[in-house]
Coordinates of C-alpha atoms (C1' of nucleotides) in Angstrom, one line a residue:
Chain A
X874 CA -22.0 25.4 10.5
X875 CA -20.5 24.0 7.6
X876 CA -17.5 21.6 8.4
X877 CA -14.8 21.6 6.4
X878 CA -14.3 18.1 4.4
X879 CA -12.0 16.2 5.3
X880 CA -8.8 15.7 2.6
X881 CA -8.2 13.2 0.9
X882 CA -5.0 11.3 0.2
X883 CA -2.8 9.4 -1.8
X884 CA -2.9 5.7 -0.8
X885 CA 0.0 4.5 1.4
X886 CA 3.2 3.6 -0.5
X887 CA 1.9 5.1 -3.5
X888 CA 2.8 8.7 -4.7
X889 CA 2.3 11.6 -7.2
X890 CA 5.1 12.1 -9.5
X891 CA 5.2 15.8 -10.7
X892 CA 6.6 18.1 -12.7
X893 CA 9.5 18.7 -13.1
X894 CA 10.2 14.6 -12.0
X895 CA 7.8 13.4 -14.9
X896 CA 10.1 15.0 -16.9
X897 CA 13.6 13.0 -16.0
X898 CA 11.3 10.1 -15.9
X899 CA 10.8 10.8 -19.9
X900 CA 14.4 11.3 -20.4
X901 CA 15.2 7.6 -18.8
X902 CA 12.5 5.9 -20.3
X903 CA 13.5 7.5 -23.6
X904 CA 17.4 6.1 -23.1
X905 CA 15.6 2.9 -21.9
X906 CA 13.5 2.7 -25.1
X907 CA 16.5 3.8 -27.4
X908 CA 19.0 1.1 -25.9
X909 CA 16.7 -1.6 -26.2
X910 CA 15.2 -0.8 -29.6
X911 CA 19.3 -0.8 -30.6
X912 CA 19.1 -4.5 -29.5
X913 CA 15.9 -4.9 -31.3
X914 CA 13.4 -5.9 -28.6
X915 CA 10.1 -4.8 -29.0
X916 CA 7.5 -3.7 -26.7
X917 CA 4.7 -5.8 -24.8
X918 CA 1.8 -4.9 -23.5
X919 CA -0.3 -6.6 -20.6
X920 CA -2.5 -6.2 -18.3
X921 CA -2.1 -5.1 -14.8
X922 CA -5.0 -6.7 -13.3
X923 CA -4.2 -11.1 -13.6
X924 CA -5.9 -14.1 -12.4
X925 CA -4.0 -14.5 -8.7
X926 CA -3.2 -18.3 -9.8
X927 CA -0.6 -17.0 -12.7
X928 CA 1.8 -15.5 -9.8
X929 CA 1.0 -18.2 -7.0
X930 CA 2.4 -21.2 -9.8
X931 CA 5.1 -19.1 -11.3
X932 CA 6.9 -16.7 -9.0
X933 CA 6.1 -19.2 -6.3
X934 CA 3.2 -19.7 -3.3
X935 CA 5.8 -19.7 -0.2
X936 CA 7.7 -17.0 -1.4
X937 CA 7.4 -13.4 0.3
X938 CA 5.7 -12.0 -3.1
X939 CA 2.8 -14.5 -3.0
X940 CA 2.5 -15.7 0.5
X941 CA 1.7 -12.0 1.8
X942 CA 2.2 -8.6 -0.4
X943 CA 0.0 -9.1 -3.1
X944 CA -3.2 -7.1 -3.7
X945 CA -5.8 -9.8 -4.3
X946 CA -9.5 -9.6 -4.4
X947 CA -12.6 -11.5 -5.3
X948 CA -14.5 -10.3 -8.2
X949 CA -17.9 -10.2 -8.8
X950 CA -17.9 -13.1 -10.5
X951 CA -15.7 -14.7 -7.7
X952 CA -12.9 -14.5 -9.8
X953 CA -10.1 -14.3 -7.8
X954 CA -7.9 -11.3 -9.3
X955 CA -4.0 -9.7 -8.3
X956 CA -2.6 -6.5 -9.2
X957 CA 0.4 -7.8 -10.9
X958 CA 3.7 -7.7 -8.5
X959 CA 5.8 -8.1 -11.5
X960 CA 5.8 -8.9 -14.9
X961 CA 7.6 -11.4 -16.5
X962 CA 4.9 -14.0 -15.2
X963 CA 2.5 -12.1 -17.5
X964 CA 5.0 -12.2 -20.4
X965 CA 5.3 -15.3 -20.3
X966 CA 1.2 -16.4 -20.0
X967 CA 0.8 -13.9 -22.9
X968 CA 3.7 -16.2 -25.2
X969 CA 1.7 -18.7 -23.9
X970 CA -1.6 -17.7 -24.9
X971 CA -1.0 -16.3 -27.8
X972 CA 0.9 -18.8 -29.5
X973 CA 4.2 -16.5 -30.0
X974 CA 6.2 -19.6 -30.1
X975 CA 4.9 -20.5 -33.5
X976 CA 6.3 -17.1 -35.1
X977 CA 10.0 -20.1 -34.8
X978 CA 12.0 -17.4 -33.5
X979 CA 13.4 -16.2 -30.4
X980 CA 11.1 -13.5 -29.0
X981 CA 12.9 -9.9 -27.6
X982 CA 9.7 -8.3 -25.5
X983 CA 10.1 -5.5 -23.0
X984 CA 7.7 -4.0 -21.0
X985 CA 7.1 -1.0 -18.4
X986 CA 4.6 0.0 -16.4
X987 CA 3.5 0.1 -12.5
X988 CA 3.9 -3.2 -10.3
X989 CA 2.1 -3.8 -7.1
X990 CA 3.1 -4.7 -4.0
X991 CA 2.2 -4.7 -0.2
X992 CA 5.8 -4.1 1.5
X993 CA 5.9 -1.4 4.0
X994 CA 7.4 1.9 2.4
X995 CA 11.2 2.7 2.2
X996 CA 13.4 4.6 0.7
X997 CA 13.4 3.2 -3.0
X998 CA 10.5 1.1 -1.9
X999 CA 6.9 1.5 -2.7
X1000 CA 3.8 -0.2 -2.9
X1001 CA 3.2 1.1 -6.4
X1002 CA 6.4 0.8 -8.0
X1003 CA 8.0 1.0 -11.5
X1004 CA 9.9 -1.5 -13.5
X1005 CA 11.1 -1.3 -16.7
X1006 CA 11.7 -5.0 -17.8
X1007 CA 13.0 -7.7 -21.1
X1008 CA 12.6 -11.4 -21.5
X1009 CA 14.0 -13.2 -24.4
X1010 CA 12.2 -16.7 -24.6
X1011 CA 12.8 -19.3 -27.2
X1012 CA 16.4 -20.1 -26.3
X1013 CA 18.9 -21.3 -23.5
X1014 CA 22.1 -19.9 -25.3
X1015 CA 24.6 -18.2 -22.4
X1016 CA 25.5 -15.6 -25.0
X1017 CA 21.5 -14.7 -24.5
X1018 CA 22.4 -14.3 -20.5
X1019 CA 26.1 -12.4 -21.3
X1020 CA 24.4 -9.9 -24.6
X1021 CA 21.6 -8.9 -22.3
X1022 CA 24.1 -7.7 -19.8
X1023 CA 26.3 -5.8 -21.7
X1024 CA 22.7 -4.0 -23.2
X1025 CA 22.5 -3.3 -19.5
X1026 CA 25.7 -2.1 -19.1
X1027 CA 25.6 -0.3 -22.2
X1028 CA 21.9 1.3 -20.6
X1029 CA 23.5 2.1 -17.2
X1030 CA 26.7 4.3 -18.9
X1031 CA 24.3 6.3 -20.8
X1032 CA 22.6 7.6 -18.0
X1033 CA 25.6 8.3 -16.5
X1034 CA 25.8 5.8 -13.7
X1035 CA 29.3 4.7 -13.5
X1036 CA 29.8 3.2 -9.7
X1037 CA 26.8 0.0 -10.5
X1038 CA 28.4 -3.3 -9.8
X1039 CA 27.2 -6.7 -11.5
X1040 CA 26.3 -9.2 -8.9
X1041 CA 26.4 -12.8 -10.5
X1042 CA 25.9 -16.2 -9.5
X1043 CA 24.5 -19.4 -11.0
X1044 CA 21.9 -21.1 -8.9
X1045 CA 21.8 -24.1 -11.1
X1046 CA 18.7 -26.2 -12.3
X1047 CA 15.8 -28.5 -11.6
X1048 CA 18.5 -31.4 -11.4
X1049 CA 21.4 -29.9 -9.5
X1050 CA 19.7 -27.4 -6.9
X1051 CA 17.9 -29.7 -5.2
X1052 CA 21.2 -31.7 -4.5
X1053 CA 22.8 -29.0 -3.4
X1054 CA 19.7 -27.7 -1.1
X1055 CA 19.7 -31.3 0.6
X1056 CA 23.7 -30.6 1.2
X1057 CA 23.3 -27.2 2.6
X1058 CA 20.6 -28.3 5.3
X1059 CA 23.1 -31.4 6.3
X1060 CA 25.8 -28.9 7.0
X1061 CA 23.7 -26.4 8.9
X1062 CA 21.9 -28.8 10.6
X1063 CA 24.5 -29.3 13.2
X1064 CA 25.5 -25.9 13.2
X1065 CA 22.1 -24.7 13.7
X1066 CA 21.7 -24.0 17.4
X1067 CA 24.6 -21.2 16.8
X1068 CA 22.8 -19.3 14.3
X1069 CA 20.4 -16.4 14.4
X1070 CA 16.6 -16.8 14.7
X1071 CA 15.7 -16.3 10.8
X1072 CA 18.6 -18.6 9.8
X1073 CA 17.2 -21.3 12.2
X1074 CA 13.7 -21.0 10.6
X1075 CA 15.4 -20.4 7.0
X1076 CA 17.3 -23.9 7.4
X1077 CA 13.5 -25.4 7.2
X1078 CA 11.9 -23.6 4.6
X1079 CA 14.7 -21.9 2.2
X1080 CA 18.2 -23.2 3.3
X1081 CA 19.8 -20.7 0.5
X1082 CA 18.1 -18.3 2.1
X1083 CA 20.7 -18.8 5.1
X1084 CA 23.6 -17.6 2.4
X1085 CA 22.1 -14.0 1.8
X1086 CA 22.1 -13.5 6.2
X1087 CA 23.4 -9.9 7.3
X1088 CA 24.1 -11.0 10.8
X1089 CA 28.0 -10.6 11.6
X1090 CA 27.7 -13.2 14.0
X1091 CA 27.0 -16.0 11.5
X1092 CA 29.6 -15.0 9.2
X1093 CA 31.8 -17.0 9.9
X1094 CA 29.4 -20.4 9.7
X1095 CA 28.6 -19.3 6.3
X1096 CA 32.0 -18.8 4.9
X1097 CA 32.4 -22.0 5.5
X1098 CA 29.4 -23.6 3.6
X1099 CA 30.0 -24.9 0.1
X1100 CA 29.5 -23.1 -2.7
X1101 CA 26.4 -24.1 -5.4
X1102 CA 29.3 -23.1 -7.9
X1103 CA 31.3 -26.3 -7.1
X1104 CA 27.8 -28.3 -7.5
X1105 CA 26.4 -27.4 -10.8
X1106 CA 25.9 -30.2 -12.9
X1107 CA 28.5 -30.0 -15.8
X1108 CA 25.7 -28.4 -18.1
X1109 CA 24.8 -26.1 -15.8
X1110 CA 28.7 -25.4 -15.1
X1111 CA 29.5 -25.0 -18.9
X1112 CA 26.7 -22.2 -19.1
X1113 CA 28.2 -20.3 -16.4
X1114 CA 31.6 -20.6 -17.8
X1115 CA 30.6 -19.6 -20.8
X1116 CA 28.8 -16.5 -19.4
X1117 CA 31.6 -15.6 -17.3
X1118 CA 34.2 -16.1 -20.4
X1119 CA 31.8 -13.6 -22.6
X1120 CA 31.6 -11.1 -19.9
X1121 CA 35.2 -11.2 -20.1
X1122 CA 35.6 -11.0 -23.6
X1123 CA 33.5 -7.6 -23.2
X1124 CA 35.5 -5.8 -20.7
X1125 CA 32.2 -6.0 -18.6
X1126 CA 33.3 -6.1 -14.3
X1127 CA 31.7 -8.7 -12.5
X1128 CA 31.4 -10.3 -8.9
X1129 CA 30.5 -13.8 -8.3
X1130 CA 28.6 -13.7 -5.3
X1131 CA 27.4 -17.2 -4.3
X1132 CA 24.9 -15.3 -1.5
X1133 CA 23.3 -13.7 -4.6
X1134 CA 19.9 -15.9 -3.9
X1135 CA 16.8 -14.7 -5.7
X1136 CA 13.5 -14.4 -4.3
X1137 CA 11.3 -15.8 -6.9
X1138 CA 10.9 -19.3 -7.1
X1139 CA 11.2 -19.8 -11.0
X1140 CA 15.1 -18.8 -11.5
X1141 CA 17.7 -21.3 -12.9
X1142 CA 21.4 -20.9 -13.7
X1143 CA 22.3 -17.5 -14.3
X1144 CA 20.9 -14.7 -11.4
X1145 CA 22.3 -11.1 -11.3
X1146 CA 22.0 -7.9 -10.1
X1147 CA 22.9 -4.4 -10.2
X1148 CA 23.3 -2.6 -7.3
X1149 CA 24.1 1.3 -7.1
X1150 CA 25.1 3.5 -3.8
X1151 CA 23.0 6.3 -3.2
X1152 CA 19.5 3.9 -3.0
X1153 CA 19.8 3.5 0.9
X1154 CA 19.3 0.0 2.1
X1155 CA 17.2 -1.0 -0.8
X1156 CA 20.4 -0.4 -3.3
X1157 CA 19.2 -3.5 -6.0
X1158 CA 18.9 -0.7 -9.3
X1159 CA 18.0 -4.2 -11.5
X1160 CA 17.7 -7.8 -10.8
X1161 CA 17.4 -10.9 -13.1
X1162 CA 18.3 -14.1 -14.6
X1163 CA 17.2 -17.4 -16.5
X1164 CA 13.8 -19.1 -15.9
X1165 CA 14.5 -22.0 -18.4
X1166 CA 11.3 -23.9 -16.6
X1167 CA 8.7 -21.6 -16.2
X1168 CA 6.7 -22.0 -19.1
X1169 CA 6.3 -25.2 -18.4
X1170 CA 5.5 -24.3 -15.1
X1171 CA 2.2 -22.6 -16.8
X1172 CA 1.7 -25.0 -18.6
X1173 CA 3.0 -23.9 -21.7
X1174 CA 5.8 -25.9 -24.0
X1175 CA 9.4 -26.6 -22.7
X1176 CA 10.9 -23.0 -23.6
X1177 CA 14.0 -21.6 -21.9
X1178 CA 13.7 -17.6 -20.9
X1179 CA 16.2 -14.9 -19.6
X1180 CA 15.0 -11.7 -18.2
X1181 CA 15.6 -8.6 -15.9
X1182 CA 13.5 -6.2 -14.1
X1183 CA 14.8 -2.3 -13.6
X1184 CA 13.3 -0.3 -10.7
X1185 CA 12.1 2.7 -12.1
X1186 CA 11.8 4.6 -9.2
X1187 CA 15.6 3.1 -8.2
X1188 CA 16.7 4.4 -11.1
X1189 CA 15.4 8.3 -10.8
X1190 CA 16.7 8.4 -7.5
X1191 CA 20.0 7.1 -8.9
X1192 CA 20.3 9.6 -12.0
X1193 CA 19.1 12.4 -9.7
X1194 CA 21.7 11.5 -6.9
X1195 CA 24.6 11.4 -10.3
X1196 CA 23.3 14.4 -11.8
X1197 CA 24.0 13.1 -14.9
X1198 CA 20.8 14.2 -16.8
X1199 CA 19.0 17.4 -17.0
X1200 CA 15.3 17.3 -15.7
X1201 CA 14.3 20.9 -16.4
X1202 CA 12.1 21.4 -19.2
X1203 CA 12.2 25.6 -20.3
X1204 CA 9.8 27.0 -23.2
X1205 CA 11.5 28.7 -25.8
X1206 CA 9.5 31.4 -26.0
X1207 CA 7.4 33.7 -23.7
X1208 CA 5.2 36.1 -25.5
X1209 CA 4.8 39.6 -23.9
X1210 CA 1.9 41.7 -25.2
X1211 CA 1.0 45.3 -24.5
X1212 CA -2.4 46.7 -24.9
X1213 CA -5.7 44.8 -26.0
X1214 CA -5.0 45.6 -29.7
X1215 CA -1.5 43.6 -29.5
X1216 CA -3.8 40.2 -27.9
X1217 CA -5.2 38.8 -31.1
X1218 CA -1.7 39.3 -32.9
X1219 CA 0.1 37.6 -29.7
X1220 CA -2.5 34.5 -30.0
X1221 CA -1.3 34.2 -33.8
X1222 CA 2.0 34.4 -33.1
X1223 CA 2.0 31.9 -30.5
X1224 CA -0.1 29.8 -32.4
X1225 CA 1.9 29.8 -35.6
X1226 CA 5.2 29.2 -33.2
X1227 CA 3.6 26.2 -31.7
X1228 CA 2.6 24.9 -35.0
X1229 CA 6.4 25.0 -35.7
X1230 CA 6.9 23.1 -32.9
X1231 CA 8.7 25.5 -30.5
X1232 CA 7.4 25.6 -26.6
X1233 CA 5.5 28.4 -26.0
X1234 CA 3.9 29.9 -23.8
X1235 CA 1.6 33.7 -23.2
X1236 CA -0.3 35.1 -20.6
X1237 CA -3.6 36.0 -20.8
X1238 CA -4.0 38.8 -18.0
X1239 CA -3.4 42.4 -19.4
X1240 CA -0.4 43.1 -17.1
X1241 CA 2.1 45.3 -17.0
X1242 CA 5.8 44.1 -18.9
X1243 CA 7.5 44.2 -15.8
X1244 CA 5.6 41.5 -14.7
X1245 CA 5.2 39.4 -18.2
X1246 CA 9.4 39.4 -18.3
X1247 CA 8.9 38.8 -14.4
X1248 CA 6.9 35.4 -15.8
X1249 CA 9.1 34.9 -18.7
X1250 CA 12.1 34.6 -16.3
X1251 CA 10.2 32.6 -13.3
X1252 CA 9.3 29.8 -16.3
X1253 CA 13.0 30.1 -17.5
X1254 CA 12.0 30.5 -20.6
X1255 CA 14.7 31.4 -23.5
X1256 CA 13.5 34.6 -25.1
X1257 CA 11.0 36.8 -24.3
X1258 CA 8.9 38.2 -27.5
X1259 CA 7.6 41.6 -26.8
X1260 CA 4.6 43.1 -28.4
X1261 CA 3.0 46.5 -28.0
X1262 CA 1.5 49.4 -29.9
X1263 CA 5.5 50.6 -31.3
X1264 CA 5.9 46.7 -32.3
X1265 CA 2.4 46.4 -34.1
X1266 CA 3.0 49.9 -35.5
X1267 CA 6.5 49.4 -36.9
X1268 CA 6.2 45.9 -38.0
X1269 CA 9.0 45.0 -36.1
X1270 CA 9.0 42.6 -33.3
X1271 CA 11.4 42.6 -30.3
X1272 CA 12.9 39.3 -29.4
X1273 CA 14.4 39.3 -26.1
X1274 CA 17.2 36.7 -24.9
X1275 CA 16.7 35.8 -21.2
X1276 CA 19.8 35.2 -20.5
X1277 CA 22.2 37.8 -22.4
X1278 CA 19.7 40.1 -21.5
X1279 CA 19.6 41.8 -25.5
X1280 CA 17.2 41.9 -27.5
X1281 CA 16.9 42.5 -31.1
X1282 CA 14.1 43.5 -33.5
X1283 CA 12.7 40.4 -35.7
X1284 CA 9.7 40.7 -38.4
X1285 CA 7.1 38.4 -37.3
X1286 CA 7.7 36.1 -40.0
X1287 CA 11.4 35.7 -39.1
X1288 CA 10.7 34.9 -35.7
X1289 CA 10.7 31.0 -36.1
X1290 CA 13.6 30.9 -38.0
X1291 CA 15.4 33.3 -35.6
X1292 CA 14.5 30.8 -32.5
X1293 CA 15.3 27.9 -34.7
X1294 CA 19.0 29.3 -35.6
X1295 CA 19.9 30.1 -31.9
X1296 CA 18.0 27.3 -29.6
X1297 CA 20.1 24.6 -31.7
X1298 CA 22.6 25.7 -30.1
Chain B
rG295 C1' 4.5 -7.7 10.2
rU296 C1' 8.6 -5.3 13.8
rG297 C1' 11.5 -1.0 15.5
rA298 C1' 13.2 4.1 15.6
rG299 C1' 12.9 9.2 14.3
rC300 C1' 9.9 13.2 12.7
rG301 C1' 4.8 16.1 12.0
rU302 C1' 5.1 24.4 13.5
rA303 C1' 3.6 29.5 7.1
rG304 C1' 3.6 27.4 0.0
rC305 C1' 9.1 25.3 1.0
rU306 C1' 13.4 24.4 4.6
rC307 C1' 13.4 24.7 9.6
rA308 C1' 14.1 27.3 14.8
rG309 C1' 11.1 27.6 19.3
rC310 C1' 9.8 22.4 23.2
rU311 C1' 14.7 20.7 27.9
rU312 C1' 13.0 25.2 32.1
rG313 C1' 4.5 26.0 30.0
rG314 C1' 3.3 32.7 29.7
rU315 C1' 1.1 37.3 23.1
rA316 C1' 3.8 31.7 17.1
rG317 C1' 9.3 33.1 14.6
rA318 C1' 13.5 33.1 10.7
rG319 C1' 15.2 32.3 5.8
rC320 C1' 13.5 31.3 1.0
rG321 C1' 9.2 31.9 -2.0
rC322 C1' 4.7 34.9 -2.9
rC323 C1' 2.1 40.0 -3.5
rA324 C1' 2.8 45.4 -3.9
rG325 C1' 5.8 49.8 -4.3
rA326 C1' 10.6 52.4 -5.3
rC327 C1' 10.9 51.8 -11.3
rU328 C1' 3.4 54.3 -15.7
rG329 C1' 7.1 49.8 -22.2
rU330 C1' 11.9 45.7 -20.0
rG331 C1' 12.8 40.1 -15.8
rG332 C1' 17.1 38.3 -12.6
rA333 C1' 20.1 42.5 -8.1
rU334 C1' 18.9 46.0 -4.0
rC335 C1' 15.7 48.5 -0.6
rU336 C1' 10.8 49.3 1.7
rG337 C1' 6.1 47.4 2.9
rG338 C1' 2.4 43.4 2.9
rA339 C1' -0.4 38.7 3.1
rC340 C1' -0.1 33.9 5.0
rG341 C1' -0.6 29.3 10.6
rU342 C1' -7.1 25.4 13.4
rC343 C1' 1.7 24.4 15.8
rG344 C1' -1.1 16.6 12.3
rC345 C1' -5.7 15.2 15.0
rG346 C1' -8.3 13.9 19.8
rG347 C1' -8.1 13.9 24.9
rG348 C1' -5.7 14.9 29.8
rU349 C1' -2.8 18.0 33.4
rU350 C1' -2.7 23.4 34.4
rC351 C1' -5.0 29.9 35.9
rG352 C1' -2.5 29.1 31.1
rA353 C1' 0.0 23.9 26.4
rA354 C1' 3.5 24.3 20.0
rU355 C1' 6.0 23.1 24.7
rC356 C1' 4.3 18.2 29.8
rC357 C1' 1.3 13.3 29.7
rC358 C1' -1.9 9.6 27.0
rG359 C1' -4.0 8.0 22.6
rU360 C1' -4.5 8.3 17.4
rC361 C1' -3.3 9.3 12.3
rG362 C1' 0.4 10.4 8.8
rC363 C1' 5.4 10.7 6.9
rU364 C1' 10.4 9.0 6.8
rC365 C1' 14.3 5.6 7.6
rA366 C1' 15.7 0.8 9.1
rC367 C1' 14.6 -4.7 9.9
rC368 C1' 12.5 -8.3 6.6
rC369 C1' 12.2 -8.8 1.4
rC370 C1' 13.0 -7.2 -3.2
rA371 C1' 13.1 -3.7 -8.4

RNA sequence: GUGAGCGUAGCUCAGCUUGGUAGAGCGCCAGACUGUGGAUCUGGACGUCGCGGGUUCGAAUCCCGUCGCUCACCCCA
């Protein structure tokens, strides 16, 4: 009478990622780490787990984030705690904190790690999600907002994703936004009965909101709107020029797209993104931009930031759809023994191999060869080493190429240096 | 939170309209080939048809419910 258990299963949005994905994941995290390193940022670590007030102050209470996808939970202490749904908020509480402002330089931190959120699951879209993200705090410079790009740029062509295009806009600051927010709802308030539902609600709580609407119908209401571009104060204007003008200077394409409206509360000036076909309807690969007030925000001194967020999980699906990087990872070596008397010698040479550094791998079953090559050729690996009484007896090793399909006769001590002088190949 | 599509072998899927013994390809195992993989041929194993209920002599198939997955809306990375 025994019932069989039920299984259990992964948590809803969240997945496994397994071999052989973990292993493109290493390759872009590797490019990732490379580029940024090149543009000497260093890495940050913090936690995942925050106090839920960090995120309600910075990235804003009536914003989607906050106001309903967020993991929170009481404590046992009654803490009230949230799984972080992204990272820069932490960044910055950590320069905070720890006083990273007194080292009097501009401060280069990336990060990466898993970001929570309680969205229902899409294509590109999961409730555990990846980002690989930068902040540079410490300075407002525009050449900040237009070097970070081209590192981005520079990131996106060495994983082989050519068709990206670089969304920009400028969204102005504390003085000039809310100007140009009270001018928006006086030009869509008389419109307003001619608009869609959301854009009707939108007018009340997030008039920019109105600018990003998909419905064809409203198009041409929008179209019509003034642009925040023509309303920046002359500051705010200057930084964008001078943005724009470096972008230039660097060959690197761009769009202005006024609609480009971000979602997070604590953006000024510069906002971008990258988007990439191939990602469905969520088709954002990176977003970012400047936060020049946020620290203050968390109560930290006045100190301007810039930043940008990747989606790992974007990403993968976007170097998989380009094949542009190979994901396979193949041992060098497969080590076929024959006979219990070749099994200690096998263990040593596949010891002594690894020691070296090379991948490989043996089997412990005393099978027949047929089968051994059979596994050497299902794990793809590169040469097959084969080992029986004759081998033992003569001294002489035979080293099998999987993929010529000859094989040679190698002393066991040559064997490393034989793999060595054909895998660099 | 809303909507749509889909759940059948390890994988990809057919079968469902018109109810009647659960299928194919790939993969896996074995043999042909006792120390040489990939090719070919032959044979083999494998399913509570997501789950629960209903209709029926009989349900993978029709009906209801439920869970899950996927895509889209929304929003964002």
């Amino acid at each position: 009478m025994s019932q069989k258990p039920s299984t259990i299963r992964a948590v809803k949005g969240t997945r496994d990622l397994l071999p052989p994905e973990t292993a493109l994941w290493q390759r872009i995290e590797r490019e990732c780490r490379h580029v940024l390193s090149a543009y000497n940022f260093e890495e940050i670590r913090t936690p995942v787990l925050e106090q839920t007030a960090l995120f309600a102050r910075s990235v804003g209470a009536e914003t989607d984030i906050v106001s309903k996808e967020m993991y929170t939970f009481e404590d046992r202490d009654h803490q009230l705690l949230t799984l972080r749904p992204e990272a820069t908020a932490s960044v910055v509480r950590a320069y905070i904190e720890r006083g990273l402002s007194n080292e009097g330089r501009i401060q280069k931190l990336y990060y990466l790690g898993p970001m929570f959120r309680r969205e229902r699951p899409q294509k590109g879209r999961y409730r555990q999600f990846y980002q690989i993200g930068a902040e540079v705090l410490g300075s407002d410079h525009p050449l900040i907002d237009a070097e970070t790009l081209e590192m981005l740029m520079l990131l996106l062509e060495r994983l082989g994703l050519k068709q990206s295009s670089l969304l920009l806009n400028s969204v102005g600051c504390s003085r000039c936004r809310p100007e140009y927010v009270k001018l928006l709802r006086r030009e869509l308030e008389p419109v307003k009965s001619r608009m869609c539902a959301d854009c009707q609600r939108r007018i009340e709580t997030n008039p920019l909101r109105v600018l990003d609407c998909k419905v064809e119908a409203d198009q041409p209401i929008i179209g019509r709107l003034p642009s925040i571009l023509d309303h920046l104060c002359p500051e705010c204007r200057q930084h964008f020029e001078t943005v724009t003008s470096e972008l230039k200077r660097r060959g690197i394409p761009y769009e202005i797209t006024v609609r480009l409206v971000r979602g997070l509360d604590y953006y000024t000036r510069t906002t971008f993104e990258i988007i990439h076909g191939e990602l469905g309807a969520q088709n954002a690969l990176l977003g970012g931009g400047r936060y020049d007030g946020l620290s203050e925000i968390l109560g930290g001194a006045p100190t301007p930031g810039f930043g940008f967020a990747i989606g790992e999980d974007r990403l993968a699906l976007a170097v998989e759809a380009a094949h542009s990087l190979e994901a396979q990872t193949r041992p060098d070596a497969y080590i076929a023994w024959m006979g219990e008397s070749a099994l200690a010698p096998a263990l040593e040479l596949a010891r002594s191999l690894r020691r070296e550094g090379f991948r490989v791998e043996i089997g412990f079953e005393p099978v027949k060869l047929k089968k051994m090559l059979g596994q050497a050729s299902r794990l793809r690996a590169r040469f097959a080493i084969i080992m029986g009484e004759e081998e033992l007896a003569s001294g002489r090793l035979q080293v099998k190429d999987m993929e010529a399909g000859q094989q040679e006769q190698v002393a066991p001590e040559l064997i490393g240096p034989y793999l060595w002088e054909r895998l660099k190949a």
